[in-house]
Structure formats: C-alpha cells, structure tokens
mmCIF file with all atom_site columns, C-alpha atoms in Angstrom:
data_model
loop_
_atom_site.group_PDB
_atom_site.id
_atom_site.type_symbol
_atom_site.label_atom_id
_atom_site.label_alt_id
_atom_site.label_comp_id
_atom_site.label_asym_id
_atom_site.label_entity_id
_atom_site.label_seq_id
_atom_site.pdbx_PDB_ins_code
_atom_site.Cartn_x
_atom_site.Cartn_y
_atom_site.Cartn_z
_atom_site.occupancy
_atom_site.B_iso_or_equiv
_atom_site.pdbx_formal_charge
_atom_site.auth_seq_id
_atom_site.auth_comp_id
_atom_site.auth_asym_id
_atom_site.auth_atom_id
_atom_site.pdbx_PDB_model_num
ATOM 1   C CA . ASN A 1 1   ? 62.565 64.256  150.743 1.00 53.00 ? 1   ASN A CA 1
ATOM 2   C CA . ALA A 1 2   ? 58.903 63.912  149.432 1.00 73.00 ? 2   ALA A CA 1
ATOM 3   C CA . GLY A 1 3   ? 56.867 67.231  150.507 1.00 92.00 ? 3   GLY A CA 1
ATOM 4   C CA . VAL A 1 4   ? 53.288 67.010  151.388 1.00 95.00 ? 4   VAL A CA 1
ATOM 5   C CA . MET A 1 5   ? 51.248 65.764  148.478 1.00 96.00 ? 5   MET A CA 1
ATOM 6   C CA . GLN A 1 6   ? 47.555 66.326  147.711 1.00 97.00 ? 6   GLN A CA 1
ATOM 7   C CA . ASN A 1 7   ? 45.459 64.502  145.185 1.00 97.00 ? 7   ASN A CA 1
ATOM 8   C CA . PRO A 1 8   ? 43.748 65.429  143.243 1.00 97.00 ? 8   PRO A CA 1
ATOM 9   C CA . ARG A 1 9   ? 44.790 68.482  142.473 1.00 97.00 ? 9   ARG A CA 1
ATOM 10  C CA . HIS A 1 10  ? 41.709 69.518  140.758 1.00 97.00 ? 10  HIS A CA 1
ATOM 11  C CA . LEU A 1 11  ? 38.162 68.248  141.646 1.00 98.00 ? 11  LEU A CA 1
ATOM 12  C CA . VAL A 1 12  ? 34.407 68.487  139.737 1.00 98.00 ? 12  VAL A CA 1
ATOM 13  C CA . ARG A 1 13  ? 31.689 67.431  141.511 1.00 98.00 ? 13  ARG A CA 1
ATOM 14  C CA . ARG A 1 14  ? 27.805 68.309  140.993 1.00 97.00 ? 14  ARG A CA 1
ATOM 15  C CA . ARG A 1 15  ? 25.439 69.808  143.094 1.00 97.00 ? 15  ARG A CA 1
ATOM 16  C CA . GLY A 1 16  ? 24.530 66.838  145.915 1.00 97.00 ? 16  GLY A CA 1
ATOM 17  C CA . GLN A 1 17  ? 27.615 64.341  144.781 1.00 98.00 ? 17  GLN A CA 1
ATOM 18  C CA . GLU A 1 18  ? 30.799 63.630  146.959 1.00 98.00 ? 18  GLU A CA 1
ATOM 19  C CA . ALA A 1 19  ? 33.859 64.885  147.371 1.00 98.00 ? 19  ALA A CA 1
ATOM 20  C CA . ARG A 1 20  ? 36.718 63.188  148.818 1.00 98.00 ? 20  ARG A CA 1
ATOM 21  C CA . LEU A 1 21  ? 40.042 65.310  148.941 1.00 98.00 ? 21  LEU A CA 1
ATOM 22  C CA . ARG A 1 22  ? 43.466 63.348  150.276 1.00 98.00 ? 22  ARG A CA 1
ATOM 23  C CA . CYS A 1 23  ? 46.446 64.528  151.780 1.00 98.00 ? 23  CYS A CA 1
ATOM 24  C CA . SER A 1 24  ? 49.932 62.713  152.013 1.00 97.00 ? 24  SER A CA 1
ATOM 25  C CA . PRO A 1 25  ? 51.852 64.394  154.954 1.00 95.00 ? 25  PRO A CA 1
ATOM 26  C CA . MET A 1 26  ? 55.918 64.959  154.775 1.00 92.00 ? 26  MET A CA 1
ATOM 27  C CA . LYS A 1 27  ? 57.491 61.786  155.948 1.00 89.00 ? 27  LYS A CA 1
ATOM 28  C CA . GLY A 1 28  ? 58.353 61.639  159.584 1.00 84.00 ? 28  GLY A CA 1
ATOM 29  C CA . HIS A 1 29  ? 55.427 63.982  160.070 1.00 88.00 ? 29  HIS A CA 1
ATOM 30  C CA . SER A 1 30  ? 51.934 62.897  162.159 1.00 87.00 ? 30  SER A CA 1
ATOM 31  C CA . HIS A 1 31  ? 49.906 66.120  162.383 1.00 90.00 ? 31  HIS A CA 1
ATOM 32  C CA . VAL A 1 32  ? 47.325 67.168  159.315 1.00 94.00 ? 32  VAL A CA 1
ATOM 33  C CA . TYR A 1 33  ? 45.837 70.310  159.138 1.00 94.00 ? 33  TYR A CA 1
ATOM 34  C CA . TRP A 1 34  ? 43.226 71.286  156.719 1.00 96.00 ? 34  TRP A CA 1
ATOM 35  C CA . TYR A 1 35  ? 42.428 74.795  155.840 1.00 96.00 ? 35  TYR A CA 1
ATOM 36  C CA . ARG A 1 36  ? 39.882 75.961  153.492 1.00 96.00 ? 36  ARG A CA 1
ATOM 37  C CA . GLN A 1 37  ? 40.299 79.048  151.089 1.00 95.00 ? 37  GLN A CA 1
ATOM 38  C CA . LEU A 1 38  ? 37.517 81.071  149.025 1.00 91.00 ? 38  LEU A CA 1
ATOM 39  C CA . PRO A 1 39  ? 38.388 82.955  145.890 1.00 84.00 ? 39  PRO A CA 1
ATOM 40  C CA . GLU A 1 40  ? 40.795 85.714  146.521 1.00 80.00 ? 40  GLU A CA 1
ATOM 41  C CA . GLU A 1 41  ? 39.924 85.424  150.222 1.00 85.00 ? 41  GLU A CA 1
ATOM 42  C CA . GLY A 1 42  ? 42.575 83.872  153.218 1.00 87.00 ? 42  GLY A CA 1
ATOM 43  C CA . LEU A 1 43  ? 43.022 80.343  154.337 1.00 92.00 ? 43  LEU A CA 1
ATOM 44  C CA . LYS A 1 44  ? 40.574 79.097  157.403 1.00 93.00 ? 44  LYS A CA 1
ATOM 45  C CA . PHE A 1 45  ? 41.268 76.518  159.973 1.00 92.00 ? 45  PHE A CA 1
ATOM 46  C CA . MET A 1 46  ? 39.049 73.448  159.297 1.00 95.00 ? 46  MET A CA 1
ATOM 47  C CA . VAL A 1 47  ? 40.132 70.729  161.334 1.00 95.00 ? 47  VAL A CA 1
ATOM 48  C CA . TYR A 1 48  ? 43.350 69.474  162.714 1.00 93.00 ? 48  TYR A CA 1
ATOM 49  C CA . LEU A 1 49  ? 43.887 65.419  163.137 1.00 93.00 ? 49  LEU A CA 1
ATOM 50  C CA . GLN A 1 50  ? 46.657 63.399  164.282 1.00 91.00 ? 50  GLN A CA 1
ATOM 51  C CA . LYS A 1 51  ? 46.940 59.763  163.704 1.00 89.00 ? 51  LYS A CA 1
ATOM 52  C CA . GLU A 1 52  ? 43.545 57.604  164.340 1.00 90.00 ? 52  GLU A CA 1
ATOM 53  C CA . ASN A 1 53  ? 42.349 61.165  166.619 1.00 92.00 ? 53  ASN A CA 1
ATOM 54  C CA . ILE A 1 54  ? 40.720 64.222  165.698 1.00 94.00 ? 54  ILE A CA 1
ATOM 55  C CA . ILE A 1 55  ? 42.266 67.029  168.035 1.00 90.00 ? 55  ILE A CA 1
ATOM 56  C CA . ASP A 1 56  ? 40.130 70.594  166.793 1.00 90.00 ? 56  ASP A CA 1
ATOM 57  C CA . GLU A 1 57  ? 37.645 70.257  164.635 1.00 93.00 ? 57  GLU A CA 1
ATOM 58  C CA . SER A 1 58  ? 35.839 73.691  165.856 1.00 91.00 ? 58  SER A CA 1
ATOM 59  C CA . GLY A 1 59  ? 36.472 75.199  162.071 1.00 91.00 ? 59  GLY A CA 1
ATOM 60  C CA . MET A 1 60  ? 34.523 72.289  160.613 1.00 94.00 ? 60  MET A CA 1
ATOM 61  C CA . PRO A 1 61  ? 30.805 73.087  159.401 1.00 93.00 ? 61  PRO A CA 1
ATOM 62  C CA . LYS A 1 62  ? 28.949 70.530  161.696 1.00 89.00 ? 62  LYS A CA 1
ATOM 63  C CA . GLU A 1 63  ? 27.186 69.376  158.447 1.00 94.00 ? 63  GLU A CA 1
ATOM 64  C CA . ARG A 1 64  ? 28.047 67.732  155.249 1.00 97.00 ? 64  ARG A CA 1
ATOM 65  C CA . PHE A 1 65  ? 32.126 67.537  156.074 1.00 97.00 ? 65  PHE A CA 1
ATOM 66  C CA . SER A 1 66  ? 34.416 64.764  157.967 1.00 97.00 ? 66  SER A CA 1
ATOM 67  C CA . ALA A 1 67  ? 37.979 64.276  158.176 1.00 97.00 ? 67  ALA A CA 1
ATOM 68  C CA . GLU A 1 68  ? 39.437 61.035  159.138 1.00 96.00 ? 68  GLU A CA 1
ATOM 69  C CA . PHE A 1 69  ? 43.467 60.410  159.382 1.00 96.00 ? 69  PHE A CA 1
ATOM 70  C CA . PRO A 1 70  ? 43.983 56.515  159.584 1.00 93.00 ? 70  PRO A CA 1
ATOM 71  C CA . LYS A 1 71  ? 46.385 54.470  160.909 1.00 90.00 ? 71  LYS A CA 1
ATOM 72  C CA . GLU A 1 72  ? 47.594 53.852  157.228 1.00 91.00 ? 72  GLU A CA 1
ATOM 73  C CA . GLY A 1 73  ? 47.166 55.931  154.528 1.00 92.00 ? 73  GLY A CA 1
ATOM 74  C CA . PRO A 1 74  ? 46.632 59.308  153.399 1.00 95.00 ? 74  PRO A CA 1
ATOM 75  C CA . SER A 1 75  ? 44.184 61.673  155.548 1.00 97.00 ? 75  SER A CA 1
ATOM 76  C CA . ILE A 1 76  ? 40.633 62.457  153.854 1.00 98.00 ? 76  ILE A CA 1
ATOM 77  C CA . LEU A 1 77  ? 38.412 65.374  153.552 1.00 98.00 ? 77  LEU A CA 1
ATOM 78  C CA . ARG A 1 78  ? 35.003 64.416  152.714 1.00 98.00 ? 78  ARG A CA 1
ATOM 79  C CA . ILE A 1 79  ? 32.731 67.022  151.670 1.00 98.00 ? 79  ILE A CA 1
ATOM 80  C CA . GLN A 1 80  ? 29.049 65.263  151.508 1.00 97.00 ? 80  GLN A CA 1
ATOM 81  C CA . GLN A 1 81  ? 26.010 66.639  149.191 1.00 97.00 ? 81  GLN A CA 1
ATOM 82  C CA . VAL A 1 82  ? 28.317 69.528  147.893 1.00 97.00 ? 82  VAL A CA 1
ATOM 83  C CA . VAL A 1 83  ? 26.820 72.868  146.966 1.00 97.00 ? 83  VAL A CA 1
ATOM 84  C CA . ARG A 1 84  ? 27.988 75.451  145.102 1.00 95.00 ? 84  ARG A CA 1
ATOM 85  C CA . GLY A 1 85  ? 29.671 77.443  148.049 1.00 94.00 ? 85  GLY A CA 1
ATOM 86  C CA . ASP A 1 86  ? 31.915 74.550  148.676 1.00 96.00 ? 86  ASP A CA 1
ATOM 87  C CA . SER A 1 87  ? 33.629 75.645  145.688 1.00 96.00 ? 87  SER A CA 1
ATOM 88  C CA . ALA A 1 88  ? 37.187 76.578  146.883 1.00 96.00 ? 88  ALA A CA 1
ATOM 89  C CA . ALA A 1 89  ? 40.890 75.676  147.471 1.00 97.00 ? 89  ALA A CA 1
ATOM 90  C CA . TYR A 1 90  ? 41.215 73.191  150.174 1.00 98.00 ? 90  TYR A CA 1
ATOM 91  C CA . PHE A 1 91  ? 44.786 72.995  151.634 1.00 97.00 ? 91  PHE A CA 1
ATOM 92  C CA . CYS A 1 92  ? 46.099 70.518  153.624 1.00 96.00 ? 92  CYS A CA 1
ATOM 93  C CA . ALA A 1 93  ? 49.418 71.351  156.035 1.00 94.00 ? 93  ALA A CA 1
ATOM 94  C CA . SER A 1 94  ? 51.455 68.918  157.989 1.00 92.00 ? 94  SER A CA 1
ATOM 95  C CA . SER A 1 95  ? 53.684 69.472  160.886 1.00 88.00 ? 95  SER A CA 1
ATOM 96  C CA . PRO A 1 96  ? 56.551 67.071  163.138 1.00 82.00 ? 96  PRO A CA 1
ATOM 97  C CA . GLY A 1 97  ? 55.139 64.918  165.700 1.00 65.00 ? 97  GLY A CA 1
ATOM 98  C CA . PRO A 1 98  ? 54.958 65.162  169.690 1.00 54.00 ? 98  PRO A CA 1
ATOM 99  C CA . GLY A 1 99  ? 57.988 66.623  171.319 1.00 50.00 ? 99  GLY A CA 1
ATOM 100 C CA . GLN A 1 100 ? 57.935 69.606  168.953 1.00 60.00 ? 100 GLN A CA 1
ATOM 101 C CA . PRO A 1 101 ? 56.902 72.835  170.816 1.00 56.00 ? 101 PRO A CA 1
ATOM 102 C CA . TYR A 1 102 ? 56.352 75.196  167.904 1.00 61.00 ? 102 TYR A CA 1
ATOM 103 C CA . ASN A 1 103 ? 54.523 73.901  165.154 1.00 69.00 ? 103 ASN A CA 1
ATOM 104 C CA . GLU A 1 104 ? 55.839 74.570  161.765 1.00 82.00 ? 104 GLU A CA 1
ATOM 105 C CA . GLN A 1 105 ? 53.497 73.934  158.990 1.00 88.00 ? 105 GLN A CA 1
ATOM 106 C CA . PHE A 1 106 ? 54.441 72.667  155.279 1.00 90.00 ? 106 PHE A CA 1
ATOM 107 C CA . PHE A 1 107 ? 51.497 73.000  152.858 1.00 94.00 ? 107 PHE A CA 1
ATOM 108 C CA . GLY A 1 108 ? 50.419 70.861  149.931 1.00 96.00 ? 108 GLY A CA 1
ATOM 109 C CA . PRO A 1 109 ? 49.638 72.137  146.380 1.00 96.00 ? 109 PRO A CA 1
ATOM 110 C CA . GLY A 1 110 ? 45.830 72.184  147.574 1.00 97.00 ? 110 GLY A CA 1
ATOM 111 C CA . THR A 1 111 ? 42.852 70.682  145.964 1.00 98.00 ? 111 THR A CA 1
ATOM 112 C CA . ARG A 1 112 ? 40.425 73.158  144.059 1.00 97.00 ? 112 ARG A CA 1
ATOM 113 C CA . LEU A 1 113 ? 37.268 72.083  144.043 1.00 97.00 ? 113 LEU A CA 1
ATOM 114 C CA . THR A 1 114 ? 34.635 73.531  142.001 1.00 97.00 ? 114 THR A CA 1
ATOM 115 C CA . VAL A 1 115 ? 30.285 72.629  142.245 1.00 97.00 ? 115 VAL A CA 1
ATOM 116 C CA . LEU A 1 116 ? 28.747 72.836  138.826 1.00 95.00 ? 116 LEU A CA 1
ATOM 117 C CA . GLY B 2 1   ? 39.529 81.820  170.377 1.00 80.00 ? 1   GLY B CA 1
ATOM 118 C CA . GLU B 2 2   ? 42.414 83.312  168.552 1.00 85.00 ? 2   GLU B CA 1
ATOM 119 C CA . ASN B 2 3   ? 41.422 86.539  166.320 1.00 92.00 ? 3   ASN B CA 1
ATOM 120 C CA . VAL B 2 4   ? 44.147 87.873  163.546 1.00 95.00 ? 4   VAL B CA 1
ATOM 121 C CA . GLU B 2 5   ? 44.187 90.910  161.793 1.00 96.00 ? 5   GLU B CA 1
ATOM 122 C CA . GLN B 2 6   ? 46.387 91.739  159.196 1.00 97.00 ? 6   GLN B CA 1
ATOM 123 C CA . HIS B 2 7   ? 46.761 95.863  157.443 1.00 97.00 ? 7   HIS B CA 1
ATOM 124 C CA . PRO B 2 8   ? 46.537 96.702  154.728 1.00 97.00 ? 8   PRO B CA 1
ATOM 125 C CA . SER B 2 9   ? 44.742 94.552  152.511 1.00 95.00 ? 9   SER B CA 1
ATOM 126 C CA . THR B 2 10  ? 46.618 96.179  149.315 1.00 97.00 ? 10  THR B CA 1
ATOM 127 C CA . LEU B 2 11  ? 50.311 97.417  149.492 1.00 97.00 ? 11  LEU B CA 1
ATOM 128 C CA . SER B 2 12  ? 51.580 99.365  145.886 1.00 97.00 ? 12  SER B CA 1
ATOM 129 C CA . VAL B 2 13  ? 55.201 100.260 145.778 1.00 97.00 ? 13  VAL B CA 1
ATOM 130 C CA . GLN B 2 14  ? 57.662 100.869 143.984 1.00 97.00 ? 14  GLN B CA 1
ATOM 131 C CA . GLU B 2 15  ? 61.188 98.900  143.108 1.00 97.00 ? 15  GLU B CA 1
ATOM 132 C CA . GLY B 2 16  ? 63.890 99.436  145.433 1.00 97.00 ? 16  GLY B CA 1
ATOM 133 C CA . ASP B 2 17  ? 61.257 100.853 148.102 1.00 97.00 ? 17  ASP B CA 1
ATOM 134 C CA . SER B 2 18  ? 60.318 99.080  151.335 1.00 97.00 ? 18  SER B CA 1
ATOM 135 C CA . ALA B 2 19  ? 56.761 97.389  152.524 1.00 98.00 ? 19  ALA B CA 1
ATOM 136 C CA . VAL B 2 20  ? 55.839 96.978  155.721 1.00 98.00 ? 20  VAL B CA 1
ATOM 137 C CA . ILE B 2 21  ? 52.906 94.425  156.619 1.00 98.00 ? 21  ILE B CA 1
ATOM 138 C CA . LYS B 2 22  ? 51.263 94.693  160.236 1.00 98.00 ? 22  LYS B CA 1
ATOM 139 C CA . CYS B 2 23  ? 49.233 92.127  162.204 1.00 98.00 ? 23  CYS B CA 1
ATOM 140 C CA . THR B 2 24  ? 47.426 91.803  165.318 1.00 97.00 ? 24  THR B CA 1
ATOM 141 C CA . TYR B 2 25  ? 46.058 88.826  167.370 1.00 96.00 ? 25  TYR B CA 1
ATOM 142 C CA . SER B 2 26  ? 44.511 88.365  170.404 1.00 95.00 ? 26  SER B CA 1
ATOM 143 C CA . ASP B 2 27  ? 45.300 85.385  172.349 1.00 91.00 ? 27  ASP B CA 1
ATOM 144 C CA . SER B 2 28  ? 47.962 85.990  174.258 1.00 90.00 ? 28  SER B CA 1
ATOM 145 C CA . ALA B 2 29  ? 48.836 81.909  174.721 1.00 87.00 ? 29  ALA B CA 1
ATOM 146 C CA . SER B 2 30  ? 50.177 82.619  171.070 1.00 89.00 ? 30  SER B CA 1
ATOM 147 C CA . ASN B 2 31  ? 54.089 81.724  170.746 1.00 88.00 ? 31  ASN B CA 1
ATOM 148 C CA . TYR B 2 32  ? 54.733 80.943  167.177 1.00 90.00 ? 32  TYR B CA 1
ATOM 149 C CA . PHE B 2 33  ? 54.295 83.435  164.113 1.00 94.00 ? 33  PHE B CA 1
ATOM 150 C CA . PRO B 2 34  ? 54.892 82.588  160.536 1.00 93.00 ? 34  PRO B CA 1
ATOM 151 C CA . TRP B 2 35  ? 54.901 84.785  157.911 1.00 96.00 ? 35  TRP B CA 1
ATOM 152 C CA . TYR B 2 36  ? 53.280 82.797  153.719 1.00 96.00 ? 36  TYR B CA 1
ATOM 153 C CA . LYS B 2 37  ? 53.992 84.224  150.524 1.00 97.00 ? 37  LYS B CA 1
ATOM 154 C CA . GLN B 2 38  ? 51.344 83.212  148.413 1.00 95.00 ? 38  GLN B CA 1
ATOM 155 C CA . GLU B 2 39  ? 51.985 83.674  144.616 1.00 94.00 ? 39  GLU B CA 1
ATOM 156 C CA . LEU B 2 40  ? 48.486 82.772  142.641 1.00 90.00 ? 40  LEU B CA 1
ATOM 157 C CA . GLY B 2 41  ? 47.457 79.433  141.770 1.00 88.00 ? 41  GLY B CA 1
ATOM 158 C CA . LYS B 2 42  ? 49.916 78.162  143.943 1.00 92.00 ? 42  LYS B CA 1
ATOM 159 C CA . ARG B 2 43  ? 50.348 76.705  147.722 1.00 94.00 ? 43  ARG B CA 1
ATOM 160 C CA . PRO B 2 44  ? 51.383 79.089  150.603 1.00 93.00 ? 44  PRO B CA 1
ATOM 161 C CA . GLN B 2 45  ? 54.905 79.241  151.224 1.00 94.00 ? 45  GLN B CA 1
ATOM 162 C CA . LEU B 2 46  ? 56.557 79.670  154.517 1.00 93.00 ? 46  LEU B CA 1
ATOM 163 C CA . ILE B 2 47  ? 58.941 82.839  154.380 1.00 96.00 ? 47  ILE B CA 1
ATOM 164 C CA . ILE B 2 48  ? 59.910 83.682  157.656 1.00 95.00 ? 48  ILE B CA 1
ATOM 165 C CA . ASP B 2 49  ? 58.739 83.245  161.072 1.00 93.00 ? 49  ASP B CA 1
ATOM 166 C CA . ILE B 2 50  ? 59.867 84.256  164.949 1.00 92.00 ? 50  ILE B CA 1
ATOM 167 C CA . ARG B 2 51  ? 59.131 82.678  168.224 1.00 88.00 ? 51  ARG B CA 1
ATOM 168 C CA . SER B 2 52  ? 57.599 84.429  171.288 1.00 82.00 ? 52  SER B CA 1
ATOM 169 C CA . ASN B 2 53  ? 61.324 84.381  173.000 1.00 82.00 ? 53  ASN B CA 1
ATOM 170 C CA . VAL B 2 54  ? 62.644 86.967  170.934 1.00 83.00 ? 54  VAL B CA 1
ATOM 171 C CA . GLY B 2 55  ? 61.434 90.615  169.606 1.00 90.00 ? 55  GLY B CA 1
ATOM 172 C CA . GLU B 2 56  ? 63.208 90.387  165.760 1.00 94.00 ? 56  GLU B CA 1
ATOM 173 C CA . LYS B 2 57  ? 64.599 88.110  162.883 1.00 93.00 ? 57  LYS B CA 1
ATOM 174 C CA . LYS B 2 58  ? 66.377 88.689  159.843 1.00 96.00 ? 58  LYS B CA 1
ATOM 175 C CA . ASP B 2 59  ? 66.909 87.083  156.534 1.00 94.00 ? 59  ASP B CA 1
ATOM 176 C CA . GLN B 2 60  ? 68.241 88.616  153.526 1.00 95.00 ? 60  GLN B CA 1
ATOM 177 C CA . ARG B 2 61  ? 65.835 91.147  152.749 1.00 97.00 ? 61  ARG B CA 1
ATOM 178 C CA . ILE B 2 62  ? 62.992 90.160  155.311 1.00 98.00 ? 62  ILE B CA 1
ATOM 179 C CA . ALA B 2 63  ? 62.748 90.873  158.676 1.00 97.00 ? 63  ALA B CA 1
ATOM 180 C CA . VAL B 2 64  ? 60.197 90.252  160.988 1.00 97.00 ? 64  VAL B CA 1
ATOM 181 C CA . THR B 2 65  ? 59.086 91.781  164.797 1.00 96.00 ? 65  THR B CA 1
ATOM 182 C CA . LEU B 2 66  ? 57.749 91.146  167.739 1.00 95.00 ? 66  LEU B CA 1
ATOM 183 C CA . ASN B 2 67  ? 56.040 92.878  169.925 1.00 94.00 ? 67  ASN B CA 1
ATOM 184 C CA . LYS B 2 68  ? 54.604 90.592  172.886 1.00 92.00 ? 68  LYS B CA 1
ATOM 185 C CA . THR B 2 69  ? 52.993 93.356  175.118 1.00 92.00 ? 69  THR B CA 1
ATOM 186 C CA . ALA B 2 70  ? 51.431 95.001  172.086 1.00 94.00 ? 70  ALA B CA 1
ATOM 187 C CA . LYS B 2 71  ? 50.655 91.696  170.884 1.00 95.00 ? 71  LYS B CA 1
ATOM 188 C CA . HIS B 2 72  ? 51.463 92.558  167.546 1.00 95.00 ? 72  HIS B CA 1
ATOM 189 C CA . PHE B 2 73  ? 54.278 91.092  164.545 1.00 97.00 ? 73  PHE B CA 1
ATOM 190 C CA . SER B 2 74  ? 55.085 93.104  161.429 1.00 98.00 ? 74  SER B CA 1
ATOM 191 C CA . LEU B 2 75  ? 56.993 91.859  158.261 1.00 98.00 ? 75  LEU B CA 1
ATOM 192 C CA . HIS B 2 76  ? 59.153 94.287  156.194 1.00 98.00 ? 76  HIS B CA 1
ATOM 193 C CA . ILE B 2 77  ? 60.760 93.399  153.017 1.00 98.00 ? 77  ILE B CA 1
ATOM 194 C CA . THR B 2 78  ? 63.719 96.024  151.428 1.00 97.00 ? 78  THR B CA 1
ATOM 195 C CA . GLU B 2 79  ? 65.076 96.589  148.338 1.00 97.00 ? 79  GLU B CA 1
ATOM 196 C CA . THR B 2 80  ? 61.455 95.300  146.973 1.00 97.00 ? 80  THR B CA 1
ATOM 197 C CA . GLN B 2 81  ? 61.676 93.668  143.429 1.00 97.00 ? 81  GLN B CA 1
ATOM 198 C CA . PRO B 2 82  ? 59.071 92.436  141.340 1.00 96.00 ? 82  PRO B CA 1
ATOM 199 C CA . GLU B 2 83  ? 59.172 88.660  141.832 1.00 96.00 ? 83  GLU B CA 1
ATOM 200 C CA . ASP B 2 84  ? 57.530 90.013  145.626 1.00 97.00 ? 84  ASP B CA 1
ATOM 201 C CA . SER B 2 85  ? 54.700 90.666  143.878 1.00 97.00 ? 85  SER B CA 1
ATOM 202 C CA . ALA B 2 86  ? 52.119 88.121  145.841 1.00 97.00 ? 86  ALA B CA 1
ATOM 203 C CA . VAL B 2 87  ? 49.778 87.484  148.424 1.00 96.00 ? 87  VAL B CA 1
ATOM 204 C CA . TYR B 2 88  ? 51.206 87.408  152.289 1.00 97.00 ? 88  TYR B CA 1
ATOM 205 C CA . PHE B 2 89  ? 49.694 86.262  155.031 1.00 96.00 ? 89  PHE B CA 1
ATOM 206 C CA . CYS B 2 90  ? 50.517 86.177  158.902 1.00 97.00 ? 90  CYS B CA 1
ATOM 207 C CA . ALA B 2 91  ? 49.647 83.764  161.428 1.00 94.00 ? 91  ALA B CA 1
ATOM 208 C CA . ALA B 2 92  ? 49.678 83.089  164.796 1.00 93.00 ? 92  ALA B CA 1
ATOM 209 C CA . ASN B 2 93  ? 50.172 79.489  166.713 1.00 88.00 ? 93  ASN B CA 1
ATOM 210 C CA . THR B 2 94  ? 49.585 78.613  170.158 1.00 79.00 ? 94  THR B CA 1
ATOM 211 C CA . ASN B 2 95  ? 51.082 74.952  171.415 1.00 72.00 ? 95  ASN B CA 1
ATOM 212 C CA . ALA B 2 96  ? 47.809 73.815  170.552 1.00 70.00 ? 96  ALA B CA 1
ATOM 213 C CA . GLY B 2 97  ? 48.827 73.349  166.687 1.00 74.00 ? 97  GLY B CA 1
ATOM 214 C CA . LYS B 2 98  ? 46.366 75.524  164.429 1.00 78.00 ? 98  LYS B CA 1
ATOM 215 C CA . SER B 2 99  ? 47.317 78.120  162.364 1.00 84.00 ? 99  SER B CA 1
ATOM 216 C CA . THR B 2 100 ? 44.918 81.359  162.846 1.00 90.00 ? 100 THR B CA 1
ATOM 217 C CA . PHE B 2 101 ? 45.635 83.297  159.432 1.00 93.00 ? 101 PHE B CA 1
ATOM 218 C CA . GLY B 2 102 ? 45.023 87.214  158.525 1.00 94.00 ? 102 GLY B CA 1
ATOM 219 C CA . ASP B 2 103 ? 42.978 87.913  155.985 1.00 93.00 ? 103 ASP B CA 1
ATOM 220 C CA . GLY B 2 104 ? 46.540 88.364  153.895 1.00 95.00 ? 104 GLY B CA 1
ATOM 221 C CA . THR B 2 105 ? 48.138 91.608  151.697 1.00 96.00 ? 105 THR B CA 1
ATOM 222 C CA . THR B 2 106 ? 48.421 91.355  148.008 1.00 96.00 ? 106 THR B CA 1
ATOM 223 C CA . LEU B 2 107 ? 51.901 93.119  147.657 1.00 97.00 ? 107 LEU B CA 1
ATOM 224 C CA . THR B 2 108 ? 52.380 94.983  143.986 1.00 97.00 ? 108 THR B CA 1
ATOM 225 C CA . VAL B 2 109 ? 55.817 95.861  143.449 1.00 97.00 ? 109 VAL B CA 1
ATOM 226 C CA . LYS B 2 110 ? 55.562 98.239  140.329 1.00 96.00 ? 110 LYS B CA 1
ATOM 227 C CA . PRO B 2 111 ? 59.368 98.139  138.479 1.00 92.00 ? 111 PRO B CA 1
#
C-alpha cells in the first residue's frame, strides 16, 4: 500500500513563474490537506480538500495560490507569479474519508520549492 | 480559530534522561491530538496520538497525557537515545479536519 506521494520532490522556479505541486493521497483516502513549512519553522495549514470540493482554505493566501482535487488524478497546489518568500517545503497529507471521526493524517515526503 | 502553543522551543538532555514537551490549545472543540517527529529534510511522522476520551496513552518509551479541563497535553519520552534527536510537533484537530500545529521543539539527546 503506497503512502502519500508528492512530486516533484524539488522544484526551482524564477520569480514570476508558476509552480505546480502534485499530491496523490494514500489508497482509499479522499481527504487531502496542504501545509507549508518555512525553513526552521512549524507547519502552517493552507487548505483542506475532498474530491472536487474545497472544504477549508482559511490558510491560503488570497492571491496567487489555488488548489484543486479533481475527481480523477492528484491534488494540485498552484502558485502563480512566485516570489522569493514562497520558497518553502510544501507538505501534503491525506486521511480516510467520511465516517472517520478522527482525522489521522499521513504526510507525503514534501516538495521543496526554491524561488531564485 | 484554534491556537496551539508549544514549549520549550529547544530541549537538550543527556542520553538516558527523560524529555517532556508541553502544548496548550484554545479550542474546546478539539478532540484529537497527534504528535509528530520530523528529522532534518524529512516528512513529519506520527509517533503517538491521543483522543479526547482518554487521559493518557503509552507506547514503549513514549507517553502522552491530556488534560481537557486545562486544555493542555504533553509528550513524555523516557530513556532517551541519540536517535530521538529531532523536531517534535504537537497538533490539535477538531472534527472539521485540519490540524493546527505547535511551532515545534528541537530535541537534542547528547551521548
């Protein structure tokens, strides 16, 4: 049973370019969460999605950032017009679907974004 | 929203000693409290969790306690080993799903 997969593992972009980060949840999981971790800091919640629905995006910057989790395929976190301050590790986590009252989350290996 | 505070930010102990990390939370609706260990450059890994219907849980050298009235929970590591050195994060969850993390504790175990 494969764990949470993220790709790419490392991504380098120049200022102004777009970054696309992908996350495939564990088999059987329909809840996906994105977190950002700045160097030597904690994990900050960005967005929580279920298939085709954004449940909570309270942690996502209002501009340049968007996320989706389509019916088919991985969840995607998109950052448009990247700036140096976007450089961070972006972790995706997944948890079981409806009926689970406690959302034990399993983390992917992360995507380390570097903006030059 | 939920606010989680974690202390201390750094902790250094001698091998074999115990380590205690404490967290407080603000949202009384939080009912699930996981602890994660993160080694440098790696993903957070769940090491132990506790749900709001119990006060204590133990797994070998690791234990977690929860005081719902005071809204705080703690991680206890006994007989520490150098491989326990890492950053530890606490988190609080409600049924709404997202985790609110503490800022982390860097634990160093000296041989």
